[in-house]
Short mmCIF file of N, CA and C in Angstrom, two decimals:
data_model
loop_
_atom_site.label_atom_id
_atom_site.label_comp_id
_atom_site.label_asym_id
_atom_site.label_seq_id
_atom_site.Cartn_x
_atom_site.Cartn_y
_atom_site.Cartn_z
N UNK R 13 -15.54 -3.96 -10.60
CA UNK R 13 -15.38 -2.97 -11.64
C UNK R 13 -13.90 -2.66 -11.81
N UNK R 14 -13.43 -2.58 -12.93
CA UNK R 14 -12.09 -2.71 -13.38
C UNK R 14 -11.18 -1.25 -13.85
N UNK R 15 -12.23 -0.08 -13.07
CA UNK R 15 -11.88 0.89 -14.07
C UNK R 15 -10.34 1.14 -12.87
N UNK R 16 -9.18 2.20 -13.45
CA UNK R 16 -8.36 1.96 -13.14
C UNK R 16 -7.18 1.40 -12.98
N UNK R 17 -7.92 -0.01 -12.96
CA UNK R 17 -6.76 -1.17 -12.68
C UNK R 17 -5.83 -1.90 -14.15
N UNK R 18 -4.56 -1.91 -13.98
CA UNK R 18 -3.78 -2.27 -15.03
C UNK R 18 -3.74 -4.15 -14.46
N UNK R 19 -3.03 -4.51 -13.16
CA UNK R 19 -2.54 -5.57 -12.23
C UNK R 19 -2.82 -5.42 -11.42
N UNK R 20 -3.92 -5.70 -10.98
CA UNK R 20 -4.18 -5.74 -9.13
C UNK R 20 -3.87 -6.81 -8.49
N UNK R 21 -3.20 -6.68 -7.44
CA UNK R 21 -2.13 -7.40 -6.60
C UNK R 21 -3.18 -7.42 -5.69
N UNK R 22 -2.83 -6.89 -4.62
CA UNK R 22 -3.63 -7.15 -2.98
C UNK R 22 -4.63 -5.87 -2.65
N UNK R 23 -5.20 -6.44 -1.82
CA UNK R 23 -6.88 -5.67 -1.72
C UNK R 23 -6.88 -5.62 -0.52
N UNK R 24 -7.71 -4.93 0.40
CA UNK R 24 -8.12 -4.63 2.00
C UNK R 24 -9.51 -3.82 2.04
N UNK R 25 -10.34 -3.78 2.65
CA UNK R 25 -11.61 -3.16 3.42
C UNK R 25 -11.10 -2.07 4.07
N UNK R 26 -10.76 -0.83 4.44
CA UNK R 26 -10.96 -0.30 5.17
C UNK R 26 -12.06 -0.28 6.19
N UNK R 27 -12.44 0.52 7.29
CA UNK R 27 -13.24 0.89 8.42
C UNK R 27 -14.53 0.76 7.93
N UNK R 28 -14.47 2.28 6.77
CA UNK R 28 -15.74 2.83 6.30
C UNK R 28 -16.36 1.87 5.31
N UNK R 29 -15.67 0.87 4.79
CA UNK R 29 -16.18 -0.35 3.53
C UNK R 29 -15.55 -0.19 2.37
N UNK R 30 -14.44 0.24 2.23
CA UNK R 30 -14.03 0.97 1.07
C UNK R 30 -13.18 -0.01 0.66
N UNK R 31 -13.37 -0.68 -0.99
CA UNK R 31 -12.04 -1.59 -1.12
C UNK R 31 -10.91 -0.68 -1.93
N UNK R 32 -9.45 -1.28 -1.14
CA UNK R 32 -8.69 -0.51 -1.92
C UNK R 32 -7.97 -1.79 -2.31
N UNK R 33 -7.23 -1.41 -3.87
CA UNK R 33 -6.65 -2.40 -4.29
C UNK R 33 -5.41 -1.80 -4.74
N UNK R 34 -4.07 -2.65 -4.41
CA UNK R 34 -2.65 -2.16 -5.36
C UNK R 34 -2.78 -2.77 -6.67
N UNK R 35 -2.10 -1.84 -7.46
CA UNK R 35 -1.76 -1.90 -8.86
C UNK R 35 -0.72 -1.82 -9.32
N UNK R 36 -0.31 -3.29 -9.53
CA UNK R 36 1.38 -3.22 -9.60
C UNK R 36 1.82 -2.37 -11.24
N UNK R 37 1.38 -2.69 -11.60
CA UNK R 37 1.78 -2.00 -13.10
C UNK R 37 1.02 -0.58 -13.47
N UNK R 38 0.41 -0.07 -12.70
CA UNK R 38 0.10 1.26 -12.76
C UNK R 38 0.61 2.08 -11.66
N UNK R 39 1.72 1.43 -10.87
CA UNK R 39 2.31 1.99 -9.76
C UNK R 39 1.10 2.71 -8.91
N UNK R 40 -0.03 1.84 -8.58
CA UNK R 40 -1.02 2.95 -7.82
C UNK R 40 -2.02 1.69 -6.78
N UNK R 41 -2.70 2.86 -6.38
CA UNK R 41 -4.03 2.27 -5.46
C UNK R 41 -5.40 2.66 -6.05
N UNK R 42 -6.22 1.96 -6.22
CA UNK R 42 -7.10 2.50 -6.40
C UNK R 42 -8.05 2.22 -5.33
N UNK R 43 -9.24 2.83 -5.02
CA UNK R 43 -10.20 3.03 -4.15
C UNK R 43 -11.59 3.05 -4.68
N UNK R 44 -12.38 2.04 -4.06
CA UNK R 44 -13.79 2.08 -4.54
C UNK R 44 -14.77 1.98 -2.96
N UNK R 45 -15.88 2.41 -3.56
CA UNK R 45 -16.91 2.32 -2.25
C UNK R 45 -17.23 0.72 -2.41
N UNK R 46 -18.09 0.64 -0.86
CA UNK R 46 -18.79 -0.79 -1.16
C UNK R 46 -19.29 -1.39 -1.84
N UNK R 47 -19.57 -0.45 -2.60
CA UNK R 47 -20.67 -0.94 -3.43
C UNK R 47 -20.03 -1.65 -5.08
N UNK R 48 -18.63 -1.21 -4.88
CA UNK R 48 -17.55 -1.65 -6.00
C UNK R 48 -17.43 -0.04 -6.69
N UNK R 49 -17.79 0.98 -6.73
CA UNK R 49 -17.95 2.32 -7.49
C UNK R 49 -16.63 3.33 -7.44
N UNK R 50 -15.69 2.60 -8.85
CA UNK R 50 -14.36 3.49 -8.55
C UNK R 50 -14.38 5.01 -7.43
N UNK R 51 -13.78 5.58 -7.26
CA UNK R 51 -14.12 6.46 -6.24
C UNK R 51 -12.42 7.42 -6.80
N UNK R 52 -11.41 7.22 -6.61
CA UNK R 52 -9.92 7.87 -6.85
C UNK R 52 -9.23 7.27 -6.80
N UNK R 53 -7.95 7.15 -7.42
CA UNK R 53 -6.73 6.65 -7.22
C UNK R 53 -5.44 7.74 -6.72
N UNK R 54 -4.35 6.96 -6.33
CA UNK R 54 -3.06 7.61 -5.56
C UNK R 54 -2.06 7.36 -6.40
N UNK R 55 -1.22 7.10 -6.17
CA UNK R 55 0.55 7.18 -6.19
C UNK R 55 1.03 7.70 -7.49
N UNK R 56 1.14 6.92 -8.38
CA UNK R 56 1.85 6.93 -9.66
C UNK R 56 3.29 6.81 -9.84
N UNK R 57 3.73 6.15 -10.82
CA UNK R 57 5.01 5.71 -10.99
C UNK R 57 5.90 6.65 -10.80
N UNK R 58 7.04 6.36 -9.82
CA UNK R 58 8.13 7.25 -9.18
C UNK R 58 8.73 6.97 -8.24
N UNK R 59 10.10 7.27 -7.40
CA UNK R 59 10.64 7.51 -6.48
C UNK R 59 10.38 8.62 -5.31
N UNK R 60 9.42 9.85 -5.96
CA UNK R 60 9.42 10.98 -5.21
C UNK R 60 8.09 10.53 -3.82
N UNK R 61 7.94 11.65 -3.03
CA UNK R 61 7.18 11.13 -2.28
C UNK R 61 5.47 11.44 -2.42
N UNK R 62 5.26 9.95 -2.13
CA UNK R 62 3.47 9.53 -2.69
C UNK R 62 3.56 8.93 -3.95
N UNK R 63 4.87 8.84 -4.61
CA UNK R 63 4.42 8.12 -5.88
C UNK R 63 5.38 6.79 -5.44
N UNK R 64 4.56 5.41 -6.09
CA UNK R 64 5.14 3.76 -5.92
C UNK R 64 5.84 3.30 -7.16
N UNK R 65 6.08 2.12 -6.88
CA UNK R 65 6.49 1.73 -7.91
C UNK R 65 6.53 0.19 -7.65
N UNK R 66 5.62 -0.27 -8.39
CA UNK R 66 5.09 -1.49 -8.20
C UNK R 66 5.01 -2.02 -6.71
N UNK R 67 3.91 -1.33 -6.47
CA UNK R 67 2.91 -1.90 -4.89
C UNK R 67 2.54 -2.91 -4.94
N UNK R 68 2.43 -3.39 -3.83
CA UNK R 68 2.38 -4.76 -3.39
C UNK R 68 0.91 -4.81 -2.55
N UNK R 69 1.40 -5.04 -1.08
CA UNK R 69 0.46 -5.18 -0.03
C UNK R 69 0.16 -3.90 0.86
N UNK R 70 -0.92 -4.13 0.89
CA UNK R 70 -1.89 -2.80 1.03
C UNK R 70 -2.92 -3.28 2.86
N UNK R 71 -2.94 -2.46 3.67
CA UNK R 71 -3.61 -2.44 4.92
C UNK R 71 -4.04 -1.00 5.16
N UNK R 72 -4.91 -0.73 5.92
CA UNK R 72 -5.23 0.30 7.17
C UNK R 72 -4.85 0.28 8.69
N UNK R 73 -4.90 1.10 9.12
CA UNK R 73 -4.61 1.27 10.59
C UNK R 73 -5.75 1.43 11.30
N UNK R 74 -5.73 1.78 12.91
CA UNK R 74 -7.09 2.38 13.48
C UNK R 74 -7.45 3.54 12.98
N UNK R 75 -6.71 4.51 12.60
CA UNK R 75 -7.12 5.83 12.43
C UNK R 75 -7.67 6.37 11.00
N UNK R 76 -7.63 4.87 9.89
CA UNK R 76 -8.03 4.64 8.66
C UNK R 76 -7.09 4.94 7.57
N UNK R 77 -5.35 4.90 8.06
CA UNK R 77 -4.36 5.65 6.86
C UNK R 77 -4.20 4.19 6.35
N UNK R 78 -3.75 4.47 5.10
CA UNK R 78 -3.35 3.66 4.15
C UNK R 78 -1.84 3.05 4.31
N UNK R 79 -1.57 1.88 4.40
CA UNK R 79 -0.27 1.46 4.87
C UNK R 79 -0.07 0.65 3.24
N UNK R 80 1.05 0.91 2.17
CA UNK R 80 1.70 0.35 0.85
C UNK R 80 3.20 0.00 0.84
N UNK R 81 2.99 -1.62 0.45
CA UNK R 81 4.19 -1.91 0.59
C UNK R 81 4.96 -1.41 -0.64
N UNK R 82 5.92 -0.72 -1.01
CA UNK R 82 6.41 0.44 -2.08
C UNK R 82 7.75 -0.48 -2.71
N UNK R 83 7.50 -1.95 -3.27
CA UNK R 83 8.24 -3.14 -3.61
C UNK R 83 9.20 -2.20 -4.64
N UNK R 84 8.91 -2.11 -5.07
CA UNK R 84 10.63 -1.62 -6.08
C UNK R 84 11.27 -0.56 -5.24
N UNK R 85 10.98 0.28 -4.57
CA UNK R 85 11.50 1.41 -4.33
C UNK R 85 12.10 1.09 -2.80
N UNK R 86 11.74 0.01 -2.13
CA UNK R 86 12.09 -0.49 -0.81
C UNK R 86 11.97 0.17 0.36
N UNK R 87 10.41 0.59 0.30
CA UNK R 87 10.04 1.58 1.20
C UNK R 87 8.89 0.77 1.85
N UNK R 88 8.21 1.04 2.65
CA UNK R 88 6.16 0.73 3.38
C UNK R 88 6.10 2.54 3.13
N UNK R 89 5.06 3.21 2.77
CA UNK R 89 4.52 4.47 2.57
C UNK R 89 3.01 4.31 3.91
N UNK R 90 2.73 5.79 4.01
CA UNK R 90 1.69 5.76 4.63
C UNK R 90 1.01 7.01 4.14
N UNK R 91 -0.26 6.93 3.66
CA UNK R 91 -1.12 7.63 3.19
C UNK R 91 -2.59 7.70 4.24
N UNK R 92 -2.96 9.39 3.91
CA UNK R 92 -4.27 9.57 5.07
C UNK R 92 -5.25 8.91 3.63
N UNK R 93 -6.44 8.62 4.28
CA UNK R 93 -8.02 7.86 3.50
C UNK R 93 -7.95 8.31 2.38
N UNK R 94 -7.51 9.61 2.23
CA UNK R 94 -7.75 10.49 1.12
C UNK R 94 -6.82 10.22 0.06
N UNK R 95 -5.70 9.44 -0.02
CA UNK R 95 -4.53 9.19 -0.72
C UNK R 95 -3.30 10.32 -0.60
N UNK R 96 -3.44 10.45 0.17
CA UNK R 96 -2.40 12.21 0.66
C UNK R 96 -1.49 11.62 1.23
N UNK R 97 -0.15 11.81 0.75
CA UNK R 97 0.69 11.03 1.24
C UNK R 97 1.40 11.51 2.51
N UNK R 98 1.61 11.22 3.71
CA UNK R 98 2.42 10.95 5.15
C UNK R 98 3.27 11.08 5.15
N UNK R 99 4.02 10.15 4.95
CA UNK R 99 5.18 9.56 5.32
C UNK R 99 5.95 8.25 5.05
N UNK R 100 7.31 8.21 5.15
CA UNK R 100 7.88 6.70 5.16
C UNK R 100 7.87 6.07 6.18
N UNK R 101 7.55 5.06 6.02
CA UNK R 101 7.39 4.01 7.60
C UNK R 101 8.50 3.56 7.39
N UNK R 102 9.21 2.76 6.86
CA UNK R 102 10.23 2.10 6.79
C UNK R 102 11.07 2.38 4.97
N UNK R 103 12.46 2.68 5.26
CA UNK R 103 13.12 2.74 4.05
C UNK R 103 14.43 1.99 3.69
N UNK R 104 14.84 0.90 4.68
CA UNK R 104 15.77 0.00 4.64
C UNK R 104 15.30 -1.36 4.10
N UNK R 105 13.98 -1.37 3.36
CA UNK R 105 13.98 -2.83 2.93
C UNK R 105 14.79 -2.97 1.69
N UNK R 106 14.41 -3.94 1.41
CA UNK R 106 15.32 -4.46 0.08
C UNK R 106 13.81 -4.95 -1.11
N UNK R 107 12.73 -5.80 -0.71
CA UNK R 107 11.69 -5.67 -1.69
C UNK R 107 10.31 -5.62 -0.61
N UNK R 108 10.14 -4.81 0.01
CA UNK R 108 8.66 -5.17 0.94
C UNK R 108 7.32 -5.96 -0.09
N UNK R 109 6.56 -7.26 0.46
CA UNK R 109 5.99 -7.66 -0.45
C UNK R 109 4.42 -7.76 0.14
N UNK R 110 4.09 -7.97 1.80
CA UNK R 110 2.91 -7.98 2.38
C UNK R 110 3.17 -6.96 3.48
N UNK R 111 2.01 -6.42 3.81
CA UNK R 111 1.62 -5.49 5.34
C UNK R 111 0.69 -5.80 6.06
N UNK R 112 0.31 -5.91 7.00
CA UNK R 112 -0.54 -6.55 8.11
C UNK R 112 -0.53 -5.75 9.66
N UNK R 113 -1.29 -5.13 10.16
CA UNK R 113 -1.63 -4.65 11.31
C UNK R 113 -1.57 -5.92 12.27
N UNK R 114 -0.84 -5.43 13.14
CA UNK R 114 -1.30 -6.67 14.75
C UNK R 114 -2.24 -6.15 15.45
N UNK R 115 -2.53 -6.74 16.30
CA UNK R 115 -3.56 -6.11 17.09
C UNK R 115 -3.24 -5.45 18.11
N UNK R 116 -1.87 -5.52 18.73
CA UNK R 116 -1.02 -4.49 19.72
C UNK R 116 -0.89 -2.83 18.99
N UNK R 117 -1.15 -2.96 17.36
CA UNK R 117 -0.88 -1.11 16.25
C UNK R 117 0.52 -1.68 15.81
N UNK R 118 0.96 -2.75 16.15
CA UNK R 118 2.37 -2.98 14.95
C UNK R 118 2.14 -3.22 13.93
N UNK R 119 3.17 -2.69 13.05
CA UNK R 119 3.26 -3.44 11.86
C UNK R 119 3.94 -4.20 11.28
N UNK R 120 3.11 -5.39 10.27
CA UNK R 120 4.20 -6.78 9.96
C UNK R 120 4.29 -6.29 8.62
N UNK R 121 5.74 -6.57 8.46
CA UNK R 121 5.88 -6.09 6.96
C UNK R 121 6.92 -7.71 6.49
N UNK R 122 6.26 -8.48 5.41
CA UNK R 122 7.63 -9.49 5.05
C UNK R 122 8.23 -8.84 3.80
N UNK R 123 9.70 -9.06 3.60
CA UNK R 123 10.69 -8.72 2.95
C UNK R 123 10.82 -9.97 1.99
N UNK R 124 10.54 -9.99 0.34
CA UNK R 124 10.43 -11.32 0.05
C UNK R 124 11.56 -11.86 -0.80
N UNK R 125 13.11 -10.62 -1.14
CA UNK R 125 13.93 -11.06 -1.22
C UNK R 125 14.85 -10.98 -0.39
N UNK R 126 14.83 -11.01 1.18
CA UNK R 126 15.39 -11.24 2.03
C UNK R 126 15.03 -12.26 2.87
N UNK R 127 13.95 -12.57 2.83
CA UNK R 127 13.13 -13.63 3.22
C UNK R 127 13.14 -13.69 4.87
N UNK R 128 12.15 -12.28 5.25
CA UNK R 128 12.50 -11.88 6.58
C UNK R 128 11.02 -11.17 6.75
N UNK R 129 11.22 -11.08 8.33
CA UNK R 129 9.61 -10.37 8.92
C UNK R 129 9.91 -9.22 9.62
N UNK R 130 9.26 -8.29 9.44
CA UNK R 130 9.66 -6.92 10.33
C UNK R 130 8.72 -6.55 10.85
N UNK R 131 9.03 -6.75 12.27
CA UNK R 131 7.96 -5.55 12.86
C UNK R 131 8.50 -4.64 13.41
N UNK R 132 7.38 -3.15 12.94
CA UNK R 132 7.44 -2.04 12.92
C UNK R 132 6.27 -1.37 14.52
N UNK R 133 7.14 -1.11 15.51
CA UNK R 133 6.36 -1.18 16.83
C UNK R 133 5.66 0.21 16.33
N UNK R 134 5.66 1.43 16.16
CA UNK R 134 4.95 2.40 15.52
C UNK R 134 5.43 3.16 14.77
N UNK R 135 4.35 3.45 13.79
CA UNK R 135 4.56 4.25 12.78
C UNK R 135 3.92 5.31 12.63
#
């Protein structure tokens, strides 16, 4: 189901079954149940904090927060389930383009105009 979505880029399952997908051209996430049933969206176009700007790659953690790679703005963001925004995980990239959990709780973030891998021991 398409409601929401302008460009959807990258997708993930959360815990509970929930797909969330980035939306590069609506600067957002959207969130649906399993069942595919829009449910809310987050960010919106901006610099300030909780809003993206053209998102990329999208993960969860153990504790179910939302990990967005924040590609124009050269940030990773972290949002609770709810789309409530956290915090900056990282703000020295140059374009973050994928995110990926290890199985130690790091995080892999690649940089895709630096053409580099970061891991982030916690966030």
């Amino acid at each position: 189901q398409a409601q929401g979505m302008k460009y959807p880029r990258y997708i993930t399952v959360d815990g509970e079954g929930n797909i969330l997908v980035s939306d590069f051209w609506s600067h957002s996430v959207c969130v649906y149940n399993e069942d595919g049933q829009f449910q809310f969206q987050f960010g919106g176009h901006g610099s300030g904090d909780g809003q993206l700007r053209s998102p990329c790659g999208i993960c969860t953690d153990r504790a179910g927060n939302i990990i967005v790679a924040d590609s124009e703005n050269g940030r990773v963001e972290l949002f609770d389930k709810t789309g409530r925004f956290l915090k900056h995980i990282a703000t020295d990239l140059e374009w973050p383009w994928a995110v990926a959990m290890a199985p130690q709780g790091q995080l892999v973030v690649t940089d895709t105009r630096t053409h580099t891998i970061h891991i982030i021991q916690s966030h």
